[in-house]
CSV table of C-alpha atoms in Angstrom, one decimal:
chain,number,residue,atom,x,y,z
A,1,UNK,CA,201.9,-79.5,187.6
A,2,UNK,CA,203.7,-81.7,189.9
A,3,UNK,CA,204.2,-79.2,192.5
A,4,UNK,CA,200.6,-77.9,192.7
A,5,UNK,CA,199.7,-82.0,193.2
A,6,UNK,CA,202.2,-82.3,195.8
A,7,UNK,CA,201.0,-79.4,197.7
A,8,UNK,CA,197.4,-80.7,197.8
A,9,UNK,CA,198.8,-84.1,199.0
A,10,UNK,CA,200.8,-82.9,201.8
A,11,UNK,CA,197.9,-80.5,203.1
A,12,UNK,CA,195.6,-83.5,203.2
A,13,UNK,CA,198.2,-85.3,205.0
A,14,UNK,CA,199.0,-82.8,207.6
A,15,UNK,CA,195.1,-82.3,208.3
A,16,UNK,CA,194.9,-85.7,209.2
A,17,UNK,CA,194.7,-86.6,213.1
A,18,UNK,CA,196.7,-89.1,215.0
A,19,UNK,CA,195.6,-92.6,215.7
A,20,UNK,CA,196.0,-95.3,218.1
A,21,UNK,CA,198.2,-98.1,217.3
A,22,UNK,CA,197.0,-101.4,215.7
A,23,UNK,CA,197.9,-103.8,212.6
A,24,UNK,CA,198.4,-102.1,209.4
A,25,UNK,CA,195.4,-102.3,206.9
A,26,UNK,CA,195.5,-105.6,205.2
A,27,UNK,CA,197.0,-106.0,201.7
A,28,UNK,CA,194.7,-105.0,198.6
A,29,UNK,CA,195.0,-104.8,194.7
A,30,UNK,CA,195.9,-101.3,195.4
A,31,UNK,CA,199.3,-101.9,197.1
A,32,UNK,CA,202.7,-102.4,195.3
A,33,UNK,CA,204.2,-105.7,195.9
A,34,UNK,CA,207.4,-107.0,195.6
A,35,UNK,CA,207.6,-110.9,195.5
A,36,UNK,CA,205.2,-113.8,195.3
A,37,UNK,CA,201.5,-113.1,196.2
A,38,UNK,CA,201.4,-116.6,198.0
A,39,UNK,CA,204.8,-116.1,200.2
A,40,UNK,CA,204.1,-117.3,203.8
A,41,UNK,CA,205.3,-113.8,205.2
A,42,UNK,CA,204.4,-110.5,204.5
A,43,UNK,CA,206.6,-107.5,205.3
A,44,UNK,CA,204.7,-103.8,205.1
A,45,UNK,CA,207.0,-100.9,204.8
A,46,UNK,CA,206.0,-97.4,205.7
A,47,UNK,CA,208.8,-95.2,203.7
A,48,UNK,CA,209.2,-91.6,202.3
A,49,UNK,CA,211.1,-91.0,199.2
A,50,UNK,CA,212.6,-87.9,201.4
A,51,UNK,CA,213.7,-90.0,204.4
A,52,UNK,CA,217.3,-90.8,204.7
A,53,UNK,CA,217.1,-93.7,206.7
A,54,UNK,CA,214.4,-95.2,203.9
A,55,UNK,CA,217.1,-94.7,201.2
A,56,UNK,CA,219.8,-96.5,203.7
A,57,UNK,CA,217.2,-99.4,204.1
A,58,UNK,CA,216.5,-99.4,200.2
A,59,UNK,CA,220.1,-98.9,199.5
A,60,UNK,CA,221.9,-101.1,201.7
A,61,UNK,CA,219.6,-103.6,203.5
A,62,UNK,CA,217.0,-104.3,200.6
A,63,UNK,CA,219.2,-106.1,198.2
A,64,UNK,CA,220.4,-108.7,200.4
A,65,UNK,CA,217.1,-109.2,202.1
A,66,UNK,CA,215.5,-109.3,198.9
A,67,UNK,CA,218.3,-112.1,197.8
A,68,UNK,CA,217.6,-114.2,200.7
A,69,UNK,CA,214.0,-113.8,201.2
A,70,UNK,CA,211.9,-112.2,198.6
A,71,UNK,CA,213.6,-113.7,195.3
A,72,UNK,CA,213.4,-117.3,197.0
A,73,UNK,CA,209.7,-117.0,197.5
A,74,UNK,CA,209.7,-116.9,201.3
A,75,UNK,CA,208.6,-113.0,201.6
A,76,UNK,CA,206.6,-110.5,199.8
A,77,UNK,CA,207.4,-106.6,200.4
A,78,UNK,CA,204.6,-104.3,200.6
A,79,UNK,CA,205.9,-100.7,199.6
A,80,UNK,CA,203.3,-98.0,201.2
A,81,UNK,CA,204.0,-94.1,201.4
A,82,UNK,CA,204.1,-92.3,204.3
A,83,UNK,CA,205.6,-88.5,203.2
A,84,UNK,CA,207.8,-86.9,205.4
A,85,UNK,CA,209.8,-83.6,204.9
A,86,UNK,CA,209.7,-81.7,202.7
A,87,UNK,CA,206.4,-83.3,202.6
A,88,UNK,CA,205.3,-81.7,199.3
A,89,UNK,CA,208.3,-83.2,197.4
A,90,UNK,CA,207.7,-86.7,199.3
A,91,UNK,CA,204.2,-86.7,198.3
A,92,UNK,CA,205.0,-85.6,194.5
A,93,UNK,CA,207.4,-88.4,194.5
A,94,UNK,CA,205.0,-91.0,196.2
A,95,UNK,CA,202.4,-89.9,193.6
A,96,UNK,CA,204.9,-90.3,190.5
A,97,UNK,CA,205.8,-93.8,191.7
A,98,UNK,CA,201.9,-94.8,192.0
A,99,UNK,CA,201.4,-93.4,188.3
A,100,UNK,CA,204.2,-95.7,187.1
A,101,UNK,CA,203.4,-98.1,184.2
A,102,UNK,CA,202.2,-101.2,185.6
A,103,UNK,CA,205.0,-103.4,187.2
A,104,UNK,CA,207.4,-100.1,187.3
A,105,UNK,CA,206.4,-98.9,190.8
A,106,UNK,CA,209.8,-100.6,192.4
A,107,UNK,CA,211.6,-99.2,189.2
A,108,UNK,CA,210.7,-95.6,190.2
A,109,UNK,CA,211.3,-96.1,194.0
A,110,UNK,CA,214.7,-97.5,193.5
A,111,UNK,CA,215.9,-94.4,191.6
A,112,UNK,CA,214.3,-92.0,194.0
A,113,UNK,CA,216.1,-93.8,196.9
A,114,UNK,CA,219.1,-94.1,194.9
A,115,UNK,CA,219.4,-90.7,193.8
A,116,UNK,CA,218.0,-89.1,197.3
A,117,UNK,CA,221.4,-87.2,198.0
A,118,UNK,CA,221.0,-85.7,194.8
A,119,UNK,CA,218.1,-83.5,196.3
A,120,UNK,CA,220.7,-81.3,198.3
A,121,UNK,CA,222.8,-81.0,195.4
A,122,UNK,CA,221.5,-80.5,192.1
A,123,UNK,CA,217.8,-79.7,193.3
A,124,UNK,CA,214.5,-81.6,193.0
A,125,UNK,CA,214.1,-81.5,189.1
A,126,UNK,CA,216.9,-83.6,187.9
A,127,UNK,CA,215.5,-86.0,190.8
A,128,UNK,CA,212.1,-85.8,189.3
A,129,UNK,CA,213.5,-86.4,185.8
A,130,UNK,CA,215.1,-89.3,186.6
A,131,UNK,CA,212.0,-90.6,188.4
A,132,UNK,CA,210.0,-90.2,185.5
A,133,UNK,CA,212.4,-91.9,183.1
A,134,UNK,CA,211.9,-94.9,185.0
A,135,UNK,CA,208.2,-94.6,185.2
A,136,UNK,CA,207.7,-96.1,181.6
A,137,UNK,CA,205.4,-93.2,180.9
A,138,UNK,CA,205.6,-89.6,179.3
A,139,UNK,CA,205.8,-86.6,181.4
A,140,UNK,CA,202.2,-85.8,180.1
A,141,UNK,CA,201.0,-89.4,181.2
A,142,UNK,CA,202.0,-88.9,184.8
A,143,UNK,CA,201.1,-85.2,184.9
A,144,UNK,CA,197.4,-86.3,183.9
A,145,UNK,CA,197.8,-89.1,186.5
A,146,UNK,CA,198.9,-86.6,189.2
A,147,UNK,CA,195.9,-84.5,188.3
A,148,UNK,CA,193.3,-87.6,188.8
A,149,UNK,CA,191.5,-87.5,192.2
A,150,UNK,CA,192.0,-91.4,192.3
A,151,UNK,CA,195.7,-90.7,192.8
A,152,UNK,CA,195.4,-88.2,195.5
A,153,UNK,CA,193.0,-90.9,197.2
A,154,UNK,CA,195.3,-93.8,196.7
A,155,UNK,CA,198.2,-91.8,198.5
A,156,UNK,CA,195.7,-90.3,201.1
A,157,UNK,CA,194.5,-94.2,202.0
A,158,UNK,CA,198.4,-95.1,202.5
A,159,UNK,CA,198.7,-92.2,205.0
A,160,UNK,CA,195.6,-93.0,206.7
A,161,UNK,CA,196.6,-96.6,206.8
A,162,UNK,CA,199.8,-95.7,208.5
A,163,UNK,CA,198.2,-93.5,211.2
A,164,UNK,CA,195.8,-96.0,211.9
A,165,UNK,CA,198.6,-98.6,212.6
A,166,UNK,CA,200.4,-96.0,214.8
A,167,UNK,CA,203.5,-95.4,212.7
A,168,UNK,CA,205.1,-92.3,213.5
A,169,UNK,CA,208.2,-92.3,211.5
A,170,UNK,CA,209.8,-93.8,208.7
A,171,UNK,CA,210.9,-96.5,207.8
A,172,UNK,CA,208.4,-98.6,210.1
A,173,UNK,CA,208.2,-102.2,209.1
A,174,UNK,CA,205.9,-104.9,210.0
A,175,UNK,CA,206.0,-108.8,209.7
A,176,UNK,CA,202.8,-110.2,209.3
A,177,UNK,CA,201.3,-107.6,211.2
A,178,UNK,CA,203.6,-107.0,214.1
A,179,UNK,CA,206.1,-103.8,214.3
A,180,UNK,CA,209.9,-104.5,213.8
A,181,UNK,CA,212.2,-102.8,216.1
A,182,UNK,CA,214.5,-101.2,213.4
A,183,UNK,CA,215.2,-101.8,209.8
A,184,UNK,CA,218.5,-103.7,209.7
A,185,UNK,CA,218.9,-107.2,208.0
A,186,UNK,CA,219.3,-108.6,211.4
A,187,UNK,CA,216.1,-107.2,212.9
A,188,UNK,CA,214.1,-108.3,210.0
A,189,UNK,CA,215.6,-111.7,210.0
A,190,UNK,CA,214.9,-112.2,213.7
A,191,UNK,CA,211.2,-111.4,212.8
A,192,UNK,CA,210.8,-113.5,209.7
A,193,UNK,CA,212.8,-116.7,210.5
A,194,UNK,CA,210.5,-118.0,213.1
A,195,UNK,CA,207.6,-117.7,211.0
A,196,UNK,CA,209.3,-119.7,208.3
A,197,UNK,CA,210.0,-122.5,210.6
A,198,UNK,CA,206.4,-122.9,211.7
């Protein structure tokens, strides 16, 4: 079931055409947000659960960034999906995260990023099983959600938004709508700190 849904998502993503650069779409209730809604700075991240650089960001940079900016109410992080190769696996993982119980999206994201290296050694099933376990839902509930057209539409909206913003790779980060060169703590701090001093 997960594989069939993933292939549909991947095909839809592949058929979408390129777009010119612009700001990412505004944050809506459909987005997955870490931090306070009224934080003065918004960081939008486009990432893929199969992207090794995204795993580095989530595993090595995000904990310090979260402690310094998100936990202190200065920044909210919006996570959006842009599946990369293998796109069917990345899209299925994104859909599982989207289908997670309320408040569990980032739990699933953390597991997929933490265990990403296992895809090459143990294969996709244990990786997906760990993500499902973090979702707060049963396998049957997740599969029902994966087959819901609204799930595919939510993922497709993220992909189209990324293309409209000119995103060409992952991870790509925007700070208050402006792209950041790189994904290091230093690059993010250099973009965020001046906005906090205003």
